[in-house]
PDB file of C-alpha atoms and ligand atoms in Angstrom:
ATOM      1  CA  MET A  27      -9.833  -8.349  11.571  1.00  0.00           C
ATOM      2  CA  LEU A  28     -11.080  -4.904  12.541  1.00  0.00           C
ATOM      3  CA  PHE A  29      -9.027  -1.945  13.988  1.00  0.00           C
ATOM      4  CA  PRO A  30     -10.409   0.339  16.582  1.00  0.00           C
ATOM      5  CA  LEU A  31     -10.528   4.017  15.828  1.00  0.00           C
ATOM      6  CA  SER A  32     -11.827   6.847  18.027  1.00  0.00           C
ATOM      7  CA  LEU A  33     -15.311   8.211  17.586  1.00  0.00           C
ATOM      8  CA  ILE A  34     -13.698  11.617  16.911  1.00  0.00           C
ATOM      9  CA  SER A  35     -11.759  10.382  13.866  1.00  0.00           C
ATOM     10  CA  LEU A  36     -14.732   8.399  12.628  1.00  0.00           C
ATOM     11  CA  GLY A  37     -16.654  11.772  12.585  1.00  0.00           C
ATOM     12  CA  ILE A  38     -19.253  10.485  15.062  1.00  0.00           C
ATOM     13  CA  LEU A  39     -18.154  12.891  17.759  1.00  0.00           C
ATOM     14  CA  GLY A  40     -17.239  16.584  17.106  1.00  0.00           C
ATOM     15  CA  ALA A  41     -13.763  16.998  15.914  1.00  0.00           C
ATOM     16  CA  ARG A  42     -11.037  18.340  18.192  1.00  0.00           C
ATOM     17  CA  VAL A  43      -8.221  17.381  15.706  1.00  0.00           C
ATOM     18  CA  ALA A  44      -4.800  17.563  17.185  1.00  0.00           C
ATOM     19  CA  THR A  45      -2.692  19.029  14.561  1.00  0.00           C
ATOM     20  CA  ALA A  46       0.909  17.960  14.520  1.00  0.00           C
ATOM     21  CA  GLY A  47       1.908  21.242  12.742  1.00  0.00           C
ATOM     22  CA  PRO A  48       4.447  21.107   9.988  1.00  0.00           C
ATOM     23  CA  GLY A  49       7.940  21.467  11.297  1.00  0.00           C
ATOM     24  CA  GLY A  50       6.668  20.921  14.744  1.00  0.00           C
ATOM     25  CA  GLY A  51       9.818  19.818  16.480  1.00  0.00           C
ATOM     26  CA  ASP A  52      11.657  16.671  15.874  1.00  0.00           C
ATOM     27  CA  ALA A  53      10.243  13.405  14.761  1.00  0.00           C
ATOM     28  CA  GLY A  54      10.778  11.776  18.250  1.00  0.00           C
ATOM     29  CA  ALA A  55       8.550  14.394  19.758  1.00  0.00           C
ATOM     30  CA  LYS A  56       5.637  14.104  17.549  1.00  0.00           C
ATOM     31  CA  ALA A  57       2.434  12.695  18.983  1.00  0.00           C
ATOM     32  CA  CYS A  58       1.391   9.460  17.506  1.00  0.00           C
ATOM     33  CA  PRO A  59      -1.541   9.753  14.996  1.00  0.00           C
ATOM     34  CA  GLU A  60      -4.534   7.366  15.139  1.00  0.00           C
ATOM     35  CA  VAL A  61      -3.916   6.617  11.381  1.00  0.00           C
ATOM     36  CA  HIS A  62      -0.752   6.754   9.487  1.00  0.00           C
ATOM     37  CA  VAL A  63      -0.436   5.922   5.912  1.00  0.00           C
ATOM     38  CA  PHE A  64       2.690   5.028   3.909  1.00  0.00           C
ATOM     39  CA  GLY A  65       2.678   5.813   0.272  1.00  0.00           C
ATOM     40  CA  ALA A  66       5.164   4.388  -2.379  1.00  0.00           C
ATOM     41  CA  ARG A  67       5.323   6.120  -5.784  1.00  0.00           C
ATOM     42  CA  GLU A  68       5.508   4.640  -9.245  1.00  0.00           C
ATOM     43  CA  THR A  69       8.532   4.405 -11.515  1.00  0.00           C
ATOM     44  CA  THR A  70      10.454   7.698 -12.524  1.00  0.00           C
ATOM     45  CA  THR A  71       8.138  10.085 -10.644  1.00  0.00           C
ATOM     46  CA  PRO A  72      10.010  12.637  -8.378  1.00  0.00           C
ATOM     47  CA  PRO A  73      10.447  11.835  -4.666  1.00  0.00           C
ATOM     48  CA  GLY A  74       7.144  12.145  -2.767  1.00  0.00           C
ATOM     49  CA  PHE A  75       4.051  10.159  -3.282  1.00  0.00           C
ATOM     50  CA  GLY A  76       3.621  10.100  -6.919  1.00  0.00           C
ATOM     51  CA  THR A  77       0.126   8.987  -7.873  1.00  0.00           C
ATOM     52  CA  SER A  78      -0.419   7.311  -4.565  1.00  0.00           C
ATOM     53  CA  GLN A  79      -1.205  10.930  -3.547  1.00  0.00           C
ATOM     54  CA  THR A  80      -4.885  10.709  -4.803  1.00  0.00           C
ATOM     55  CA  LEU A  81      -5.975   7.983  -2.315  1.00  0.00           C
ATOM     56  CA  ILE A  82      -3.895   9.571   0.450  1.00  0.00           C
ATOM     57  CA  ASP A  83      -5.749  12.807  -0.085  1.00  0.00           C
ATOM     58  CA  LEU A  84      -9.050  10.949   0.088  1.00  0.00           C
ATOM     59  CA  LEU A  85      -7.957   9.409   3.319  1.00  0.00           C
ATOM     60  CA  ILE A  86      -6.750  12.632   4.883  1.00  0.00           C
ATOM     61  CA  LYS A  87      -9.987  14.294   3.850  1.00  0.00           C
ATOM     62  CA  ARG A  88     -11.936  11.479   5.808  1.00  0.00           C
ATOM     63  CA  PHE A  89      -9.442  11.504   8.750  1.00  0.00           C
ATOM     64  CA  PRO A  90      -7.786  14.759   8.961  1.00  0.00           C
ATOM     65  CA  SER A  91      -5.452  13.805  11.753  1.00  0.00           C
ATOM     66  CA  THR A  92      -4.003  11.232   9.511  1.00  0.00           C
ATOM     67  CA  THR A  93      -0.265  11.503   9.051  1.00  0.00           C
ATOM     68  CA  ALA A  94       1.376  10.461   5.707  1.00  0.00           C
ATOM     69  CA  GLU A  95       4.913   9.178   4.941  1.00  0.00           C
ATOM     70  CA  ALA A  96       6.426   8.432   1.486  1.00  0.00           C
ATOM     71  CA  ILE A  97       8.566   5.357   1.208  1.00  0.00           C
ATOM     72  CA  VAL A  98      12.111   6.775   0.365  1.00  0.00           C
ATOM     73  CA  TYR A  99      13.473   4.758  -2.490  1.00  0.00           C
ATOM     74  CA  PRO A 100      14.787   5.504  -6.044  1.00  0.00           C
ATOM     75  CA  ALA A 101      11.637   4.452  -8.096  1.00  0.00           C
ATOM     76  CA  ALA A 102      13.992   4.010 -10.956  1.00  0.00           C
ATOM     77  CA  GLY A 103      13.278   2.338 -14.270  1.00  0.00           C
ATOM     78  CA  GLY A 104      14.995   0.772 -17.149  1.00  0.00           C
ATOM     79  CA  ASP A 105      18.314  -1.085 -16.024  1.00  0.00           C
ATOM     80  CA  GLU A 106      17.957   0.316 -12.642  1.00  0.00           C
ATOM     81  CA  TYR A 107      14.357  -1.081 -11.968  1.00  0.00           C
ATOM     82  CA  SER A 108      15.431  -4.193 -10.089  1.00  0.00           C
ATOM     83  CA  LYS A 109      17.973  -2.566  -8.018  1.00  0.00           C
ATOM     84  CA  SER A 110      15.215   0.087  -7.185  1.00  0.00           C
ATOM     85  CA  VAL A 111      12.832  -2.580  -6.255  1.00  0.00           C
ATOM     86  CA  GLY A 112      15.285  -4.247  -3.979  1.00  0.00           C
ATOM     87  CA  THR A 113      16.013  -0.882  -2.218  1.00  0.00           C
ATOM     88  CA  GLY A 114      12.283  -0.245  -2.074  1.00  0.00           C
ATOM     89  CA  ILE A 115      11.510  -3.317  -0.186  1.00  0.00           C
ATOM     90  CA  LEU A 116      14.029  -2.774   2.437  1.00  0.00           C
ATOM     91  CA  ALA A 117      12.849   0.746   2.778  1.00  0.00           C
ATOM     92  CA  VAL A 118       9.211  -0.474   3.292  1.00  0.00           C
ATOM     93  CA  VAL A 119      10.468  -3.016   5.850  1.00  0.00           C
ATOM     94  CA  ARG A 120      12.718  -0.363   7.756  1.00  0.00           C
ATOM     95  CA  GLN A 121      10.241   2.567   7.769  1.00  0.00           C
ATOM     96  CA  THR A 122       7.254   0.492   8.773  1.00  0.00           C
ATOM     97  CA  ALA A 123       9.304  -1.021  11.592  1.00  0.00           C
ATOM     98  CA  ALA A 124      10.493   2.281  12.749  1.00  0.00           C
ATOM     99  CA  PHE A 125       7.116   3.759  12.924  1.00  0.00           C
ATOM    100  CA  ALA A 126       5.524   0.651  14.601  1.00  0.00           C
ATOM    101  CA  VAL A 127       8.284   1.031  17.344  1.00  0.00           C
ATOM    102  CA  ARG A 128       7.556   4.823  17.857  1.00  0.00           C
ATOM    103  CA  CYS A 129       3.603   4.340  17.649  1.00  0.00           C
ATOM    104  CA  PRO A 130       2.599   0.858  18.447  1.00  0.00           C
ATOM    105  CA  SER A 131      -1.117   1.712  18.927  1.00  0.00           C
ATOM    106  CA  SER A 132      -1.464   3.602  15.647  1.00  0.00           C
ATOM    107  CA  ILE A 133      -3.358   2.058  12.750  1.00  0.00           C
ATOM    108  CA  ILE A 134      -1.034   1.614   9.674  1.00  0.00           C
ATOM    109  CA  ILE A 135      -2.397   1.859   6.091  1.00  0.00           C
ATOM    110  CA  MET A 136      -0.269   0.916   3.184  1.00  0.00           C
ATOM    111  CA  HIS A 137      -0.546   2.219  -0.390  1.00  0.00           C
ATOM    112  CA  GLY A 138       1.697   1.518  -3.285  1.00  0.00           C
ATOM    113  CA  TYR A 139       1.488   2.517  -6.872  1.00  0.00           C
ATOM    114  CA  SER A 140       3.007   0.444  -9.674  1.00  0.00           C
ATOM    115  CA  GLN A 141       6.675  -0.299  -8.647  1.00  0.00           C
ATOM    116  CA  GLY A 142       5.462   1.075  -5.339  1.00  0.00           C
ATOM    117  CA  ALA A 143       2.980  -1.618  -5.214  1.00  0.00           C
ATOM    118  CA  GLN A 144       5.509  -4.226  -6.080  1.00  0.00           C
ATOM    119  CA  ILE A 145       7.677  -3.251  -3.167  1.00  0.00           C
ATOM    120  CA  MET A 146       4.816  -3.554  -0.731  1.00  0.00           C
ATOM    121  CA  ASP A 147       3.768  -6.832  -2.320  1.00  0.00           C
ATOM    122  CA  ASP A 148       7.197  -8.387  -1.563  1.00  0.00           C
ATOM    123  CA  ALA A 149       7.428  -6.680   1.918  1.00  0.00           C
ATOM    124  CA  PHE A 150       4.187  -8.127   3.088  1.00  0.00           C
ATOM    125  CA  CYS A 151       3.850 -11.365   0.925  1.00  0.00           C
ATOM    126  CA  GLY A 152       7.362 -12.419   0.528  1.00  0.00           C
ATOM    127  CA  GLY A 153       9.905 -11.200  -2.015  1.00  0.00           C
ATOM    128  CA  PRO A 154      11.800 -12.934  -4.649  1.00  0.00           C
ATOM    129  CA  ASP A 155      13.353  -9.705  -5.743  1.00  0.00           C
ATOM    130  CA  LEU A 156      16.428  -9.914  -3.682  1.00  0.00           C
ATOM    131  CA  PRO A 157      18.403 -12.968  -3.427  1.00  0.00           C
ATOM    132  CA  GLN A 158      18.504 -12.996   0.314  1.00  0.00           C
ATOM    133  CA  LEU A 159      14.761 -12.821   0.592  1.00  0.00           C
ATOM    134  CA  ASN A 160      12.437 -15.783   1.083  1.00  0.00           C
ATOM    135  CA  SER A 161       9.634 -15.502  -1.541  1.00  0.00           C
ATOM    136  CA  SER A 162       6.789 -16.658   0.666  1.00  0.00           C
ATOM    137  CA  VAL A 163       7.546 -15.381   4.007  1.00  0.00           C
ATOM    138  CA  PRO A 164       6.547 -11.712   5.073  1.00  0.00           C
ATOM    139  CA  LEU A 165       9.473  -9.454   5.673  1.00  0.00           C
ATOM    140  CA  VAL A 166       7.598  -6.828   7.852  1.00  0.00           C
ATOM    141  CA  SER A 167       8.100  -6.797  11.634  1.00  0.00           C
ATOM    142  CA  GLY A 168       5.523  -8.404  13.823  1.00  0.00           C
ATOM    143  CA  ALA A 169       4.394  -5.071  15.105  1.00  0.00           C
ATOM    144  CA  VAL A 170       3.830  -3.853  11.662  1.00  0.00           C
ATOM    145  CA  ALA A 171       1.750  -7.044  10.766  1.00  0.00           C
ATOM    146  CA  ARG A 172      -0.428  -6.498  13.864  1.00  0.00           C
ATOM    147  CA  GLY A 173      -0.905  -2.708  13.214  1.00  0.00           C
ATOM    148  CA  VAL A 174      -1.724  -2.801   9.449  1.00  0.00           C
ATOM    149  CA  ALA A 175      -5.300  -2.567   8.635  1.00  0.00           C
ATOM    150  CA  ALA A 176      -5.230  -2.222   4.952  1.00  0.00           C
ATOM    151  CA  ILE A 177      -2.768  -2.667   2.037  1.00  0.00           C
ATOM    152  CA  ILE A 178      -3.880  -0.891  -1.230  1.00  0.00           C
ATOM    153  CA  MET A 179      -2.010  -1.791  -4.333  1.00  0.00           C
ATOM    154  CA  MET A 180      -2.779  -0.121  -7.761  1.00  0.00           C
ATOM    155  CA  GLY A 181      -1.253  -1.318 -10.991  1.00  0.00           C
ATOM    156  CA  ASN A 182       0.970  -3.770  -9.314  1.00  0.00           C
ATOM    157  CA  PRO A 183       3.420  -5.695 -11.728  1.00  0.00           C
ATOM    158  CA  ARG A 184       3.069  -8.701  -9.365  1.00  0.00           C
ATOM    159  CA  ASN A 185      -0.528  -9.158 -10.292  1.00  0.00           C
ATOM    160  CA  VAL A 186      -1.500 -12.580 -11.451  1.00  0.00           C
ATOM    161  CA  GLU A 187      -4.976 -13.904 -12.311  1.00  0.00           C
ATOM    162  CA  GLY A 188      -6.915 -15.588  -9.541  1.00  0.00           C
ATOM    163  CA  LEU A 189      -5.739 -13.644  -6.489  1.00  0.00           C
ATOM    164  CA  PRO A 190      -8.582 -13.252  -3.941  1.00  0.00           C
ATOM    165  CA  TYR A 191      -7.994  -9.490  -3.515  1.00  0.00           C
ATOM    166  CA  HIS A 192      -7.939  -8.507  -7.103  1.00  0.00           C
ATOM    167  CA  ILE A 193     -10.334  -5.817  -8.296  1.00  0.00           C
ATOM    168  CA  GLY A 194     -10.683  -4.815 -11.946  1.00  0.00           C
ATOM    169  CA  ASN A 195     -11.185  -6.688 -15.215  1.00  0.00           C
ATOM    170  CA  SER A 196      -7.646  -7.766 -15.805  1.00  0.00           C
ATOM    171  CA  THR A 197      -7.491 -11.418 -16.610  1.00  0.00           C
ATOM    172  CA  ALA A 198      -3.695 -11.592 -17.088  1.00  0.00           C
ATOM    173  CA  GLY A 199      -0.657 -11.031 -14.986  1.00  0.00           C
ATOM    174  CA  GLY A 200       1.798  -8.339 -14.961  1.00  0.00           C
ATOM    175  CA  PHE A 201       5.404  -8.218 -16.040  1.00  0.00           C
ATOM    176  CA  ALA A 202       6.536  -9.564 -12.574  1.00  0.00           C
ATOM    177  CA  ALA A 203       3.500 -11.747 -12.043  1.00  0.00           C
ATOM    178  CA  ARG A 204       3.408 -14.029  -9.002  1.00  0.00           C
ATOM    179  CA  PRO A 205       3.168 -17.697  -9.886  1.00  0.00           C
ATOM    180  CA  LYS A 206      -0.397 -18.824 -10.625  1.00  0.00           C
ATOM    181  CA  GLY A 207      -2.069 -20.019  -7.413  1.00  0.00           C
ATOM    182  CA  PHE A 208       0.007 -17.748  -5.286  1.00  0.00           C
ATOM    183  CA  ARG A 209      -1.543 -16.773  -1.913  1.00  0.00           C
ATOM    184  CA  CYS A 210      -0.521 -14.081   0.552  1.00  0.00           C
ATOM    185  CA  ARG A 211      -2.262 -15.831   3.371  1.00  0.00           C
ATOM    186  CA  GLN A 212      -1.242 -13.693   6.421  1.00  0.00           C
ATOM    187  CA  PHE A 213      -2.507 -10.438   4.785  1.00  0.00           C
ATOM    188  CA  GLU A 214      -4.954 -11.359   2.042  1.00  0.00           C
ATOM    189  CA  ASP A 215      -8.095 -10.230   3.928  1.00  0.00           C
ATOM    190  CA  ARG A 216      -6.404  -6.899   4.248  1.00  0.00           C
ATOM    191  CA  ILE A 217      -5.294  -6.412   0.682  1.00  0.00           C
ATOM    192  CA  GLN A 218      -6.908  -4.876  -2.254  1.00  0.00           C
ATOM    193  CA  SER A 219      -5.148  -4.776  -5.650  1.00  0.00           C
ATOM    194  CA  TYR A 220      -6.509  -2.956  -8.587  1.00  0.00           C
ATOM    195  CA  CYS A 221      -5.636  -3.754 -12.125  1.00  0.00           C
ATOM    196  CA  ASP A 222      -7.680  -3.432 -15.463  1.00  0.00           C
ATOM    197  CA  SER A 223      -6.852  -5.280 -18.688  1.00  0.00           C
ATOM    198  CA  PRO A 224      -5.699  -2.326 -20.926  1.00  0.00           C
ATOM    199  CA  ASP A 225      -2.893  -1.767 -18.369  1.00  0.00           C
ATOM    200  CA  PRO A 226       0.584  -2.752 -19.776  1.00  0.00           C
ATOM    201  CA  PHE A 227       2.301  -3.111 -16.507  1.00  0.00           C
ATOM    202  CA  CYS A 228      -0.125  -5.178 -14.096  1.00  0.00           C
ATOM    203  CA  SER A 229      -1.730  -6.848 -17.107  1.00  0.00           C
ATOM    204  CA  ASN A 230      -1.028  -7.445 -20.809  1.00  0.00           C
ATOM    205  CA  GLY A 231      -2.698  -4.364 -22.373  1.00  0.00           C
ATOM    206  CA  ASN A 232      -1.163  -1.458 -24.159  1.00  0.00           C
ATOM    207  CA  ASP A 233      -2.784   1.626 -22.537  1.00  0.00           C
ATOM    208  CA  PRO A 234      -0.506   3.374 -20.100  1.00  0.00           C
ATOM    209  CA  VAL A 235      -3.365   5.907 -19.332  1.00  0.00           C
ATOM    210  CA  THR A 236      -5.309   3.081 -17.714  1.00  0.00           C
ATOM    211  CA  HIS A 237      -2.239   2.427 -15.520  1.00  0.00           C
ATOM    212  CA  GLN A 238      -2.113   6.062 -14.248  1.00  0.00           C
ATOM    213  CA  GLY A 239      -5.767   6.367 -13.573  1.00  0.00           C
ATOM    214  CA  TYR A 240      -6.548   3.952 -10.687  1.00  0.00           C
ATOM    215  CA  GLY A 241      -6.734   6.741  -8.171  1.00  0.00           C
ATOM    216  CA  LYS A 242      -9.436   8.421  -9.902  1.00  0.00           C
ATOM    217  CA  GLU A 243     -11.338   5.292 -10.910  1.00  0.00           C
ATOM    218  CA  TYR A 244     -10.749   3.256  -7.689  1.00  0.00           C
ATOM    219  CA  GLY A 245      -9.768   5.637  -5.141  1.00  0.00           C
ATOM    220  CA  GLN A 246     -13.234   5.857  -3.492  1.00  0.00           C
ATOM    221  CA  ASP A 247     -13.532   2.027  -3.681  1.00  0.00           C
ATOM    222  CA  ALA A 248     -10.304   1.798  -1.974  1.00  0.00           C
ATOM    223  CA  LEU A 249     -11.319   4.297   0.707  1.00  0.00           C
ATOM    224  CA  GLU A 250     -14.394   2.291   1.584  1.00  0.00           C
ATOM    225  CA  PHE A 251     -12.253  -0.919   1.785  1.00  0.00           C
ATOM    226  CA  ILE A 252     -10.100   0.925   4.408  1.00  0.00           C
ATOM    227  CA  LEU A 253     -13.178   2.050   6.350  1.00  0.00           C
ATOM    228  CA  SER A 254     -14.551  -1.420   6.309  1.00  0.00           C
ATOM    229  CA  LYS A 255     -11.486  -2.361   8.326  1.00  0.00           C
ATOM    230  CA  LEU A 256     -12.049   0.271  10.988  1.00  0.00           C
ATOM    231  CA  VAL A 257     -14.430   0.139  13.850  1.00  0.00           C
ATOM    232  CA  ALA A 258     -15.255   2.722  16.532  1.00  0.00           C
ATOM    233  CA  ASN A 259     -13.742   1.935  19.960  1.00  0.00           C
TER     234      ASN A 259
HETATM  235  C1  NAG B   3      11.116 -19.996   2.665  1.00  0.00           C
HETATM  236  O1  NAG B   3      10.413 -20.171   3.908  1.00  0.00           O
HETATM  237  C2  NAG B   3       9.669 -21.334   3.921  1.00  0.00           C
HETATM  238  C3  NAG B   3       8.834 -21.382   5.160  1.00  0.00           C
HETATM  239  O2  NAG B   3       9.646 -21.213   6.290  1.00  0.00           O
HETATM  240  C4  NAG B   3      10.491 -22.699   3.746  1.00  0.00           C
HETATM  241  O3  NAG B   3       9.810 -23.775   3.794  1.00  0.00           O
HETATM  242  C5  NAG B   3      11.310 -22.378   2.316  1.00  0.00           C
HETATM  243  O4  NAG B   3      12.190 -23.414   2.303  1.00  0.00           O
HETATM  244  C6  NAG B   3      12.165 -21.068   2.261  1.00  0.00           C
HETATM  245  N1  NAG B   3      12.615 -20.932   1.041  1.00  0.00           N
HETATM  246  C7  NAG B   3      13.925 -20.493   0.815  1.00  0.00           C
HETATM  247  C8  NAG B   3      14.151 -20.372  -0.567  1.00  0.00           C
HETATM  248  O5  NAG B   3      14.660 -20.239   1.698  1.00  0.00           O
HETATM  249  C1  NAG B   4     -11.770  -2.954 -18.502  1.00  0.00           C
HETATM  250  O1  NAG B   4     -12.017  -1.783 -17.676  1.00  0.00           O
HETATM  251  C2  NAG B   4     -11.248  -0.770 -18.315  1.00  0.00           C
HETATM  252  C3  NAG B   4     -11.303   0.527 -17.418  1.00  0.00           C
HETATM  253  O2  NAG B   4     -12.518   0.679 -16.740  1.00  0.00           O
HETATM  254  C4  NAG B   4     -12.024  -0.364 -19.710  1.00  0.00           C
HETATM  255  O3  NAG B   4     -11.405   0.782 -20.324  1.00  0.00           O
HETATM  256  C5  NAG B   4     -11.981  -1.652 -20.538  1.00  0.00           C
HETATM  257  O4  NAG B   4     -12.863  -1.514 -21.706  1.00  0.00           O
HETATM  258  C6  NAG B   4     -12.520  -2.950 -19.814  1.00  0.00           C
HETATM  259  N1  NAG B   4     -12.074  -4.054 -20.584  1.00  0.00           N
HETATM  260  C7  NAG B   4     -12.924  -5.167 -20.669  1.00  0.00           C
HETATM  261  C8  NAG B   4     -12.303  -6.317 -21.535  1.00  0.00           C
HETATM  262  O5  NAG B   4     -13.960  -5.294 -20.213  1.00  0.00           O
END
């Protein structure tokens, strides 16, 4: 599936970038961007984008009119982890649905880092993290499902060996791995999930530095994957 983008945004025609200035009126009055990226941060980082910022910056550099929105959720760890994931899943579903209602023609990009990847995995592939959720049915709205061009996950605890969209040398699953043989059929051609074997959270390694390094290591690869989903209209 390819998503049309204007020649201006693709950099083929000279840019006349409409800037939605910071603090430029209320949300309802903001023009819709061609590309909107949602970022969800990793556990215990302060509100904002956390390490998902690296790829978001690359995307904004490529398409300066891109707008970015952080998923608002606790990103808590320890005893609060699973509650935080539940809150996060619902935040992904709610924030993306609200955006798609406001801007049905915008292209949506999702990027989740670590716990932020887990909540996106659940929202798009079905979520066993809340009792009321069906673990194999996507939770996002139909408009979001139509509008999302790419879903980039890095250091996802739901990683399991054998996923068709896996990139990296991990051969084991994370601490919240999907069952072996799991498929995310509706979105798997739009997902890219990065995990290397030294990672203790998406794999079974013991090097947390690897876990924090995917933006640097794979950001460009992820950007190219996103570009591969876009076509000039
Ligand atoms: C989840 O949805 C699928 C497909 O609609 C259905 O077959 C399955 O029974 C559901 N599982 C649960 C636990 O509700
Ligand atoms: C996997 O990739 C990581 C990061 O690039 C590297 O440090 C590690 O040595 C690799 N491990 C194997 C088993 O290839």
